[in-house]
């Protein structure tokens, strides 16, 4: 039971956050700060719980995603222009600060400044989706646009990591394209699961199975959960499965926010 010491602080902080008109996730972050201050820094289990929550989150995003929306100029062009502007403004600004002689910026060259600008161009998918869900704005037009932008940012991040670290996907990653013709098999499994607890088990298996499958070929596992969910988005039971996984996802994401605060 010692592993559950975080439940009390998370509950109290979440209730206090709601009392002051803030999202519960702000309370979870504060609880993480407090636990860290009190010396509870061994949070490996919370990190693992949080990773499961993020995987489920992206899977449920996929279940509601219209892949064709990513091809709209407002998504891919908007994301690209935004990122280039942020990189240019912050990268140039930080480089100029390095020329002022301030000690904190002394060792920053132009490439490092651009890298920091690139990092600042990203948003947190987890935070954004949680806020949209809590406000009931996830399915709104601008909510869907925001999700599309966040997904494009994740794609850019994967490409950047592959180019900058030299960690390219395995040749076996090409086999992942076989998921497209196998979509019919996944749809059949959805039909067979019906509306019982089998539907929940199938959702968990597909989310974590997708994560494992993509990770095995050196592709971001979270992206795998998202893609598996997107392949099932057209199924009539996709929305029902997403609702049934909601409680699991929200509980596991508490671990994510707490682990961020404890870091």
CSV table of C-alpha atoms in Angstrom, one decimal, residues 24 140 162 200:
chain,number,residue,atom,x,y,z
A,24,UNK,CA,-7.6,19.4,-11.5
A,140,UNK,CA,-15.5,21.5,-31.3
A,162,UNK,CA,15.7,10.7,-36.1
A,200,UNK,CA,-12.4,-2.5,-22.7
